Short mmCIF file of C-alpha atoms and ligand atoms in Angstrom, two decimals:
data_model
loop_
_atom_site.label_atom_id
_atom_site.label_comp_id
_atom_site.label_asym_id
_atom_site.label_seq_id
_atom_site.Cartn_x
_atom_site.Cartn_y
_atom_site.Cartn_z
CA UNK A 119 0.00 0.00 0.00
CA UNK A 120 2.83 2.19 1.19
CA UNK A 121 5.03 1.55 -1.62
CA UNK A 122 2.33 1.60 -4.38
CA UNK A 123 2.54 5.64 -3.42
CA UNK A 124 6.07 5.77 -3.07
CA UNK A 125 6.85 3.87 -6.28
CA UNK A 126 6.01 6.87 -9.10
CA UNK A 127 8.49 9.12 -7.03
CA UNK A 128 10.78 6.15 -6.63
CA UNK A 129 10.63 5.27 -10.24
CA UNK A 130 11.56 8.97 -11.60
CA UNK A 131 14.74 8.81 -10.05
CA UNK A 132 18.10 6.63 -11.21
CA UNK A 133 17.47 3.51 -10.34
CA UNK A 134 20.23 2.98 -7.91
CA UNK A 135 19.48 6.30 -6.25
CA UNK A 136 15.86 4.70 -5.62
CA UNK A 137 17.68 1.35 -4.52
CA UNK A 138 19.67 3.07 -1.75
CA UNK A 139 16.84 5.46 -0.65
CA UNK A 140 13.95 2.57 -0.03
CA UNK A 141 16.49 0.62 1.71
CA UNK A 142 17.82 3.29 3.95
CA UNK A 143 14.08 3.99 4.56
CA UNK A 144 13.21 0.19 5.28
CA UNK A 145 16.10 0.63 7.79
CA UNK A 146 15.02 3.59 9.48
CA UNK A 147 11.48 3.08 9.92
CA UNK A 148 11.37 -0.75 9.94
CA UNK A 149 9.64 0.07 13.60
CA UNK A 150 6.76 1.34 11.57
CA UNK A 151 6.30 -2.33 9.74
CA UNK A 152 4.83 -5.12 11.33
CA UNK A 153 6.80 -7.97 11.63
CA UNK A 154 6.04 -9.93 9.35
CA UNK A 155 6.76 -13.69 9.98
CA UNK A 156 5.64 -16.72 8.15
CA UNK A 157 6.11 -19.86 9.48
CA UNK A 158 5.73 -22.61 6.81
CA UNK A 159 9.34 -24.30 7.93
CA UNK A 160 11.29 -26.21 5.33
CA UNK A 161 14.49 -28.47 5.78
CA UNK A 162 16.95 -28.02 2.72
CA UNK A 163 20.78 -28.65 2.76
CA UNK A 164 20.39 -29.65 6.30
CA UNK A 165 18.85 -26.54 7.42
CA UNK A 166 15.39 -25.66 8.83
CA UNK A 167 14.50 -22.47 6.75
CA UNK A 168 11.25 -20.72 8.29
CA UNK A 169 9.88 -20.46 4.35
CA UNK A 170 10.61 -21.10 1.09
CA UNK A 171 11.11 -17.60 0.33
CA UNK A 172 14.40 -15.76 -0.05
CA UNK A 173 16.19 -12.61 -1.23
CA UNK A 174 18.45 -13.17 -4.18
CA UNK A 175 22.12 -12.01 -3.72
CA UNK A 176 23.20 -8.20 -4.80
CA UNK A 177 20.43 -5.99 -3.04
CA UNK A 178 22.21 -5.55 -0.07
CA UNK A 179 25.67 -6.78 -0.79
CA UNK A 180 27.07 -5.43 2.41
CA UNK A 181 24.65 -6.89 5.39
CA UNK A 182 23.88 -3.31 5.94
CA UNK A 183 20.36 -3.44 5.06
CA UNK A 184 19.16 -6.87 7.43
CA UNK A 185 17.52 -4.97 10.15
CA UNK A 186 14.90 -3.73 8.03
CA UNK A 187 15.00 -6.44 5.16
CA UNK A 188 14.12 -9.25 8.41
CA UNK A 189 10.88 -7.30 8.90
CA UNK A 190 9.83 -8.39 5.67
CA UNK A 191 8.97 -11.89 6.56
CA UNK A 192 12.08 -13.61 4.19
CA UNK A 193 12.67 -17.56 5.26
CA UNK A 194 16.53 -16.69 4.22
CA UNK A 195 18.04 -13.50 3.29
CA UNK A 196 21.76 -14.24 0.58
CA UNK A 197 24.07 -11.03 1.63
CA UNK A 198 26.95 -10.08 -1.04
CA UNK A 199 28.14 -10.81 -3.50
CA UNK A 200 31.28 -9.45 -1.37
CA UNK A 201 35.19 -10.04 -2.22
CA UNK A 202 38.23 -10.51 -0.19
CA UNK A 203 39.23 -6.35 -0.59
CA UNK A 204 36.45 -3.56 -0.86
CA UNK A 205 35.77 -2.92 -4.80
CA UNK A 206 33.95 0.00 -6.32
CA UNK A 207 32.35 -1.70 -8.76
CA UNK A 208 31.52 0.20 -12.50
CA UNK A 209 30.64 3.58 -13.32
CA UNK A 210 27.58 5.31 -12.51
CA UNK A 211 24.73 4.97 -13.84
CA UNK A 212 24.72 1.04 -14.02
CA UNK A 213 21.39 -0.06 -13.00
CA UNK A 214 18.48 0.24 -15.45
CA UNK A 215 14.73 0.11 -15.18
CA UNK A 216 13.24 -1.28 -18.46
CA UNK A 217 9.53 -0.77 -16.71
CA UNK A 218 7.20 -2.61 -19.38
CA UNK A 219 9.19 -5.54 -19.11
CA UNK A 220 9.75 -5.37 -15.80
CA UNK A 221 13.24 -6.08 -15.62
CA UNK A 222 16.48 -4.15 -15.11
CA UNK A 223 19.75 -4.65 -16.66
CA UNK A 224 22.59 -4.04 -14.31
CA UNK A 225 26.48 -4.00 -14.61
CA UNK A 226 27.14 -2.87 -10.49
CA UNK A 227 30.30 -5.05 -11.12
CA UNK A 228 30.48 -6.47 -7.35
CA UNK A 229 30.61 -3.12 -5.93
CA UNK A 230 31.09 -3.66 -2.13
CA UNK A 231 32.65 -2.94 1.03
CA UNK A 232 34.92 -5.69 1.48
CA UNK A 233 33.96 -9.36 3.62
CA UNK A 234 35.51 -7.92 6.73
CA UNK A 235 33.16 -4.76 6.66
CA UNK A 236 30.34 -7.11 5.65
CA UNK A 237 30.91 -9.62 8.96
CA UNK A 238 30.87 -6.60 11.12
CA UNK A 239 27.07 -5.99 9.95
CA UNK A 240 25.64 -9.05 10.74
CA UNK A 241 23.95 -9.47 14.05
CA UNK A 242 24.30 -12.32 16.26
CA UNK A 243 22.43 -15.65 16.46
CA UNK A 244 19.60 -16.62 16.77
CA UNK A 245 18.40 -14.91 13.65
CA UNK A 246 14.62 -15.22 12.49
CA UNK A 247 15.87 -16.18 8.99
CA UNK A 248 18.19 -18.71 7.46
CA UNK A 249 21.65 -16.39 6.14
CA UNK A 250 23.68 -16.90 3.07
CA UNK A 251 26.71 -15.17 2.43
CA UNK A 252 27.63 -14.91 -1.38
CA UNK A 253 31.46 -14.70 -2.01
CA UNK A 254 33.49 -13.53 -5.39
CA UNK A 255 37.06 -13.01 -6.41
CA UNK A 256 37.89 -9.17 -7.06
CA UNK A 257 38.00 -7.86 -10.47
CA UNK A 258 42.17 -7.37 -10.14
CA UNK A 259 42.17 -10.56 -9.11
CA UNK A 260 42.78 -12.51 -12.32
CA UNK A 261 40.97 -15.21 -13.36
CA UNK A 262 43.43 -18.26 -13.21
CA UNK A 263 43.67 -17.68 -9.27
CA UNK A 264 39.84 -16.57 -8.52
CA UNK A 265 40.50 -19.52 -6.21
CA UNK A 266 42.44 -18.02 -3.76
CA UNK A 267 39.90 -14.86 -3.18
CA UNK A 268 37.29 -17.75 -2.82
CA UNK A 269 39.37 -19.97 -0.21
CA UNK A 270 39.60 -16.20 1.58
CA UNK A 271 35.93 -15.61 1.47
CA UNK A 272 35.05 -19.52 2.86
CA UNK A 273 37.95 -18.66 5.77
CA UNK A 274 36.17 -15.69 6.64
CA UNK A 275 32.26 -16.08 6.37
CA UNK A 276 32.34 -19.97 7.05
CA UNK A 277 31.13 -19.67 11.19
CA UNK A 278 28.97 -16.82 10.69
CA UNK A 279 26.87 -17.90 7.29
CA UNK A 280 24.24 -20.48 7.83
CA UNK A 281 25.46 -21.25 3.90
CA UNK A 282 27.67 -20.08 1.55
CA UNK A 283 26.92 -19.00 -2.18
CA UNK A 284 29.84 -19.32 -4.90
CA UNK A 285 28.80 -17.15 -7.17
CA UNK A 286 31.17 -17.78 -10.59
CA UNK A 287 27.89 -16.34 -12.87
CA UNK A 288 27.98 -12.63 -12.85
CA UNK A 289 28.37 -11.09 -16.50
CA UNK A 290 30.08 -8.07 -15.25
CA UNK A 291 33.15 -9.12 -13.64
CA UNK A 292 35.36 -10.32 -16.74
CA UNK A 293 35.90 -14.03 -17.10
CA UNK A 294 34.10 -14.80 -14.30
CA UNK A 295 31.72 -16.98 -16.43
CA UNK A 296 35.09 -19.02 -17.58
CA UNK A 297 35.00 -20.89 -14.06
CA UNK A 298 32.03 -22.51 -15.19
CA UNK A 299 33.96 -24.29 -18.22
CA UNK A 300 34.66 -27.96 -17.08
CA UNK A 301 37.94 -28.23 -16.61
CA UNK A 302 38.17 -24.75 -14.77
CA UNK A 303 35.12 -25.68 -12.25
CA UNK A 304 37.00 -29.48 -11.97
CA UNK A 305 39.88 -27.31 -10.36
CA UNK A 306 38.03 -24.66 -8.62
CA UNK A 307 35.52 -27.04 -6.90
CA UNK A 308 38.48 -29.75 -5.73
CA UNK A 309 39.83 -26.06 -4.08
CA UNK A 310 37.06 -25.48 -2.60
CA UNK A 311 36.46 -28.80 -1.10
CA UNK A 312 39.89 -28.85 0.27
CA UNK A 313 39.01 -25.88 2.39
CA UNK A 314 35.73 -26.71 3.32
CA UNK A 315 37.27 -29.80 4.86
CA UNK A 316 39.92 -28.31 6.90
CA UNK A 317 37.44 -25.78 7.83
CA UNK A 318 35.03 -28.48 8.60
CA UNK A 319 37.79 -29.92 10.81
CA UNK A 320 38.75 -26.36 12.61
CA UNK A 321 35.20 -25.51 13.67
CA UNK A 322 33.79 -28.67 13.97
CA UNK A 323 30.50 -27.50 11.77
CA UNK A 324 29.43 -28.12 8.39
CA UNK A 325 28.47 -25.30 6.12
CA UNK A 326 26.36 -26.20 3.08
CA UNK A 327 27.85 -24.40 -0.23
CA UNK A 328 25.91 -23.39 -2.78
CA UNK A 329 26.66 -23.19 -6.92
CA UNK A 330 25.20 -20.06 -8.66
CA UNK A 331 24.95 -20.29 -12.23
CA UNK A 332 24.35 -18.56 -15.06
CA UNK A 333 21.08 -18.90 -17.10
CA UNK A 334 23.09 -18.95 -20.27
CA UNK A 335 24.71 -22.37 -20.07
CA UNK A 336 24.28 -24.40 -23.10
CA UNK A 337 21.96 -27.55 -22.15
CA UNK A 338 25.10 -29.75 -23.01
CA UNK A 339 27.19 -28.22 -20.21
CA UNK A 340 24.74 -29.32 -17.58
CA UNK A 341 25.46 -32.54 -16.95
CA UNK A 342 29.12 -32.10 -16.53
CA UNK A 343 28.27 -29.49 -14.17
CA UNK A 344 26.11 -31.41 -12.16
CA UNK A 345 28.67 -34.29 -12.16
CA UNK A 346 31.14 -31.95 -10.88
CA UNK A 347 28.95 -30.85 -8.15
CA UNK A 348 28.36 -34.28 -6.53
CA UNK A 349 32.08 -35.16 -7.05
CA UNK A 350 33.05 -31.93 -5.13
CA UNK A 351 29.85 -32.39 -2.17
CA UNK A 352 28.41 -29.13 -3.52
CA UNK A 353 25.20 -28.85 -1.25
CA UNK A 354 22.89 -27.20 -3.66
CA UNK A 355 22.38 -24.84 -7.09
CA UNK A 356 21.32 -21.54 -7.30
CA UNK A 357 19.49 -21.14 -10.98
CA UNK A 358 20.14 -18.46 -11.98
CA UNK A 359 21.96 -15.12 -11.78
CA UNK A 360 20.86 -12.49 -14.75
CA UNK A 361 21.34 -12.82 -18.63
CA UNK A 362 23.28 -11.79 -21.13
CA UNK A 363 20.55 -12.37 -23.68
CA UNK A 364 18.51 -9.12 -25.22
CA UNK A 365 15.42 -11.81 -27.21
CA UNK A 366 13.36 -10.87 -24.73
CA UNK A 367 13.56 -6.87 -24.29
CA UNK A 368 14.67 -6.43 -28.00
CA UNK A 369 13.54 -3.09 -29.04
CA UNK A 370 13.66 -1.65 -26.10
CA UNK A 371 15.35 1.78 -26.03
CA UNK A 372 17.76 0.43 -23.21
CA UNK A 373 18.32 -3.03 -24.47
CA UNK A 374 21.91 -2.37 -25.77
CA UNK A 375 23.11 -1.28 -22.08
CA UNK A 376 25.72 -3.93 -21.16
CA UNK A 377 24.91 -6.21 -17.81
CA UNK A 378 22.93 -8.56 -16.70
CA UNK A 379 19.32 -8.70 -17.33
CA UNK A 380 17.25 -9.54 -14.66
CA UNK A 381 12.80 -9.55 -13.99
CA UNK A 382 10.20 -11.01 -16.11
CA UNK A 383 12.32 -11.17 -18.99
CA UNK A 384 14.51 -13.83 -17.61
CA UNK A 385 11.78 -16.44 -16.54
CA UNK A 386 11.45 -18.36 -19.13
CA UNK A 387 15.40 -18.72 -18.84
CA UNK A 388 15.35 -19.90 -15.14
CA UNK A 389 12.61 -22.09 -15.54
CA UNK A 390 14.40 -23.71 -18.23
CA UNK A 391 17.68 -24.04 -16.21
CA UNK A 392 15.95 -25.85 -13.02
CA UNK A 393 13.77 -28.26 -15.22
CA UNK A 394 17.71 -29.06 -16.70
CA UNK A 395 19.05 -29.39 -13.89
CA UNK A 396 16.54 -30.90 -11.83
CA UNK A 397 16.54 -33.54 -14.58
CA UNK A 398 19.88 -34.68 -14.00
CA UNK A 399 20.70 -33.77 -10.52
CA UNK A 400 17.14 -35.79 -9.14
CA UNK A 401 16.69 -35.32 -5.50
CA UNK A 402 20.21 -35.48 -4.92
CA UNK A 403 21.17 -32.03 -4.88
CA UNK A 404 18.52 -29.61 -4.11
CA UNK A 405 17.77 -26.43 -6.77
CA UNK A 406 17.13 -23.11 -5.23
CA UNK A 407 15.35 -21.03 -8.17
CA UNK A 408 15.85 -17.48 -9.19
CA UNK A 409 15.07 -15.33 -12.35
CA UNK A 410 12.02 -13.66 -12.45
CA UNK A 411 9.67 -14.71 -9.57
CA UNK A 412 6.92 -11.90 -9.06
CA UNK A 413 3.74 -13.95 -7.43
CA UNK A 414 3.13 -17.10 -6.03
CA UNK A 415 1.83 -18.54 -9.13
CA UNK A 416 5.08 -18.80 -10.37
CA UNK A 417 6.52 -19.92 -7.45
CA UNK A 418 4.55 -22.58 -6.97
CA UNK A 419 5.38 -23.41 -11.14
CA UNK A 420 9.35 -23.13 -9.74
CA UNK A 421 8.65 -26.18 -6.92
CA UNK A 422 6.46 -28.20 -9.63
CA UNK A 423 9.35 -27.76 -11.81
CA UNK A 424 11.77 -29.13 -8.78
CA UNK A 425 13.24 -26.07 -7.30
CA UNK A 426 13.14 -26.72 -3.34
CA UNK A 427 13.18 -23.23 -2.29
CA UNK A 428 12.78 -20.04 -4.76
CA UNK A 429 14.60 -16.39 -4.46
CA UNK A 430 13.74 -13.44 -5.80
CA UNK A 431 15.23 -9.52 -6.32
CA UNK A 432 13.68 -7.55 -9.16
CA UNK A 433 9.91 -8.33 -8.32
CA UNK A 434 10.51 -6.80 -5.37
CA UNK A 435 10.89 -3.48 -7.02
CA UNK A 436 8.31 -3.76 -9.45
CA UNK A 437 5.59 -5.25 -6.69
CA UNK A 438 7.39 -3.63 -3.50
CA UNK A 439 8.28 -5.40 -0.05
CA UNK A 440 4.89 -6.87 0.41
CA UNK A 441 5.79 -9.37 -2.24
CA UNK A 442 7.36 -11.57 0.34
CA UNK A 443 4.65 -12.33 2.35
CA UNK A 444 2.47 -12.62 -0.23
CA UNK A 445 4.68 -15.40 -2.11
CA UNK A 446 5.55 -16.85 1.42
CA UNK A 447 1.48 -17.41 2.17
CA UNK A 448 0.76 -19.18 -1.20
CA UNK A 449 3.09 -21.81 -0.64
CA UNK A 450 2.51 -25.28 0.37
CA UNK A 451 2.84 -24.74 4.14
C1 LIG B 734 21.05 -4.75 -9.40
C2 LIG B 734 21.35 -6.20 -9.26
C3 LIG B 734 22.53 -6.60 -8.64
C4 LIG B 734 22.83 -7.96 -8.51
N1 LIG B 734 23.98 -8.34 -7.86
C5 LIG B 734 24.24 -9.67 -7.68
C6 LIG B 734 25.38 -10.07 -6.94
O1 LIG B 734 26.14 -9.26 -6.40
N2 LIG B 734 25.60 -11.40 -6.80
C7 LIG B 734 24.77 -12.35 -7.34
O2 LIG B 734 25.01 -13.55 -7.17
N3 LIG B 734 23.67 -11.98 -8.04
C8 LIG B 734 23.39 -10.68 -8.20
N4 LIG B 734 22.27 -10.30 -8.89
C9 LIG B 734 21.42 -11.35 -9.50
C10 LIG B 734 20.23 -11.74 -8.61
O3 LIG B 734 20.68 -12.31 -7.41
C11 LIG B 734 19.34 -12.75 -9.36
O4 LIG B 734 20.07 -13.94 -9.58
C12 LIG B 734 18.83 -12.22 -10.69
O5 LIG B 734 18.54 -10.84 -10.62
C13 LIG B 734 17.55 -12.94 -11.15
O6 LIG B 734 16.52 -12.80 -10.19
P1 LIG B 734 15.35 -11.68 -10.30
O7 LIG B 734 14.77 -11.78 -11.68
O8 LIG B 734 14.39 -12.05 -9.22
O9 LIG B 734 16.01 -10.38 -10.07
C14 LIG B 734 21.93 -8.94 -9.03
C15 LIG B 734 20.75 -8.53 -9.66
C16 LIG B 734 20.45 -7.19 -9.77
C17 LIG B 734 19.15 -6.78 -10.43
#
């Protein structure tokens, strides 16, 4: 109701103005909203998550935003993407709205404050919601040893995350996309595993970690990826982060801005990429979908299609905070 009147003046500004405003404001008066909690619990990766219903990574890529954002009745709330070092990220502007499509094309370019900054944020257990903490390499990192700024992001975040996101999908950090090649994710993954366990062995505690993707994987790269992921004890796969494809917004005036498309236009994308991957990964390894969720129609279509919990990031701007509930409530309970 709120945000239906706040959206035109919202909506006139640059988009990532509007982003940082309605999250400072969620912050400041989250004493005004009730709080909303939906209890409709669901065990995945070993966890108990209160819903099905999460926040994709990048809206609040520093864990500055979770007082208000836990108001808003999320089952589990994916902070960063954040890197070893505090980044800037691209240029200004870098977030479009491409409103009768509802989706946005971004190219932020893992601007954050760094995973120390981002630990000092987070508040203390018990939390009402399940956390994820989504790490990436830094863009002067290159490529060929992304796997060190990973091993530093599992060393930090690995007590305090309830899970932990390897995100190797965003368009807009060059090359990033390469780790998903087989040989490349063969090498990354065995990394990663080797960590995990001595981390596993340090804290005596096991952190699920979760694969993001991209939704532009050719259909015959799936299987190998899936292979790799039960060779490597991946825990789960987040389908998908944004696309690089412009089909569905052609002729838009903003369609040629480089980044990541994300919204309406990518559903058909991420449903395509969890019926793939549900296909070949069974029950085994559990699919957390992403990509254009905006009601709980098509969240429910995401769990028919096998998707065991569902995210979402630009409905929320297009529908506003009451979203979650409302997506949270239409689910199985
Ligand atoms: C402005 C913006 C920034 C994003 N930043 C990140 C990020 O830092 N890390 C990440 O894994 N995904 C990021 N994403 C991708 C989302 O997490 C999600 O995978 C994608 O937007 C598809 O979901 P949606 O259609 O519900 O937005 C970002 C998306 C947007 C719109």
């Amino acid at each position: 109701m709120l945000y239906s009147l706040l959206k035109p003046i919202l909506f006139s500004v640059d988009a990532e103005l509007a982003h940082e405003v309605s999250l400072e404001m969620l912050n400041q008066f989250k004493w005004l909203l009730p709080q909303n909690r939906v209890e409709k619990p669901k065990r995945v990766m070993g966890i108990e998550f209160p819903n099905a219903v999460g926040l994709a990574a990048g809206l609040d890529k520093n864990g500055e935003y979770l007082p208000g954002l836990a108001r808003l009745g999320f089952g589990f709330i994916e902070v960063g993407t954040v890197t070893p070092l505090a980044q800037d990220g691209n240029p200004r502007p870098r977030m479009f709205r491409l409103i009768r499509h509802r989706s946005i094309i971004n190219r932020m370019g893992f601007n954050n404050r760094g995973v120390d900054h981002l630990l000092r944020q987070l508040p203390e257990r018990p939390r009402p919601y399940v956390l994820g903490i989504n790490i990436g390499k830094n863009l002067t990192t290159p490529v060929d040893n992304a796997l060190s700024d990973y091993q530093i992001g599992l060393q930090k975040v690995y007590q305090q995350a309830d899970y932990i996101s390897i995100n190797i999908s965003s368009p807009n950090t060059p090359g990033l996309r390469k780790l998903q090649t087989e040989a490349a994710l063969d090498a990354l993954l065995h990394g990663i595993d080797e960590t995990r366990k001595s981390l596993q062995d340090q804290y005596q505690l096991n952190r699920p970690i979760a694969l993001k993707i991209s939704p532009d994987l050719d259909d015959e790269a799936i299987p190998a990826i899936a292979d790799l992921m039960r060779k490597h004890g991946i825990d789960a796969l987040i389908a998908a982060n944004t696309t690089l494809d412009r089909l569905p917004v052609a002729g838009h005036r903003l369609a040629g801005e480089t980044g990541g498309l994300s919204g309406k236009a990518v559903c058909e994308k991420s449903r395509h990429v969890l019926s793939e991957f549900h296909r070949v990964l069974q029950n085994d390894i559990p699919v957390i979908s992403v990509g254009g969720i905006d009601s709980a129609a098509e969240a429910n279509k995401r769990l028919e299609l096998g998707a065991s919990l569902v995210q979402l990031y630009t409905g929320l701007i297009y529908r506003g905070p009451g979203l979650v509930r409302k997506i949270a409530e239409g689910l199985p309970g």
